[in-house]
C-alpha positions as a printed NumPy array, in Angstrom:
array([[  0.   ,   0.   ,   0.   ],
       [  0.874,   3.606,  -0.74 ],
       [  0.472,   6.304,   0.973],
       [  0.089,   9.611,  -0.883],
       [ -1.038,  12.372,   1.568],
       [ -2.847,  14.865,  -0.953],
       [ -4.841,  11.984,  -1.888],
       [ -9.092,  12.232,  -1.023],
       [ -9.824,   9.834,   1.797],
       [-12.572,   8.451,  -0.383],
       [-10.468,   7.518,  -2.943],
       [ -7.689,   5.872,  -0.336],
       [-10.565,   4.235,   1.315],
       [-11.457,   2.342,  -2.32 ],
       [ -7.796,   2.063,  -3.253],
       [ -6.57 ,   0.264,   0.063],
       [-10.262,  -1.933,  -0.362],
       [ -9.186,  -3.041,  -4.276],
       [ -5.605,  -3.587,  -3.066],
       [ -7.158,  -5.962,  -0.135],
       [ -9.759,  -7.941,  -2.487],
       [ -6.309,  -8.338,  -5.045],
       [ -4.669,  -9.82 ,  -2.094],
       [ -7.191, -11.837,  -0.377],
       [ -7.449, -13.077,  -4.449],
       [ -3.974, -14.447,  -4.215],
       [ -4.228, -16.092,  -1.052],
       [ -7.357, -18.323,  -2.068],
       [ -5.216, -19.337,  -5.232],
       [ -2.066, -19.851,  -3.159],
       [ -4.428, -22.277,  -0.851],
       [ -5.127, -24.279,  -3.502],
       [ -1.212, -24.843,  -4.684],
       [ -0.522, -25.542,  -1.082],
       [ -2.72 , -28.644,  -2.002],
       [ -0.092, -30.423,  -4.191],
       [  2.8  , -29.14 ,  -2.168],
       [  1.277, -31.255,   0.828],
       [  0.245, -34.424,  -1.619],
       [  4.335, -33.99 ,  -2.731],
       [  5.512, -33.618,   1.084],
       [  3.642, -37.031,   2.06 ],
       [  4.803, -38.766,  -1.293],
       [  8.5  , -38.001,  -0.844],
       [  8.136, -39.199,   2.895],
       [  6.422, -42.389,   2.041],
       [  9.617, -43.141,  -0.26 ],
       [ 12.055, -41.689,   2.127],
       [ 10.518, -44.379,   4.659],
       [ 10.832, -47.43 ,   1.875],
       [ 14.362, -46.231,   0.984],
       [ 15.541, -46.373,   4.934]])
């Protein structure tokens, strides 16, 4: 977020919201990659425990 001080507070107020939504956007999408990242954890485990 930027700050610029001769800036309305209306339009910070719907800046800072769009710049929220954008992130709370990536998030949900990061969620769902952290997904196969866990499948991927627990399948290199299972053959880590075969191997030893």
């Amino acid at each position: 977020m930027q700050f610029d001080e001769n800036e309305p507070q209306a339009v910070r107020e719907e800046r800072f919201a769009a710049e929220r939504a954008a992130r709370r956007a990536r998030r949900k999408a990061a969620k769902l990659d952290s997904r196969d990242a866990h499948l991927g954890a627990a399948i290199l485990v299972v053959a880590l425990t075969l191997l030893g």
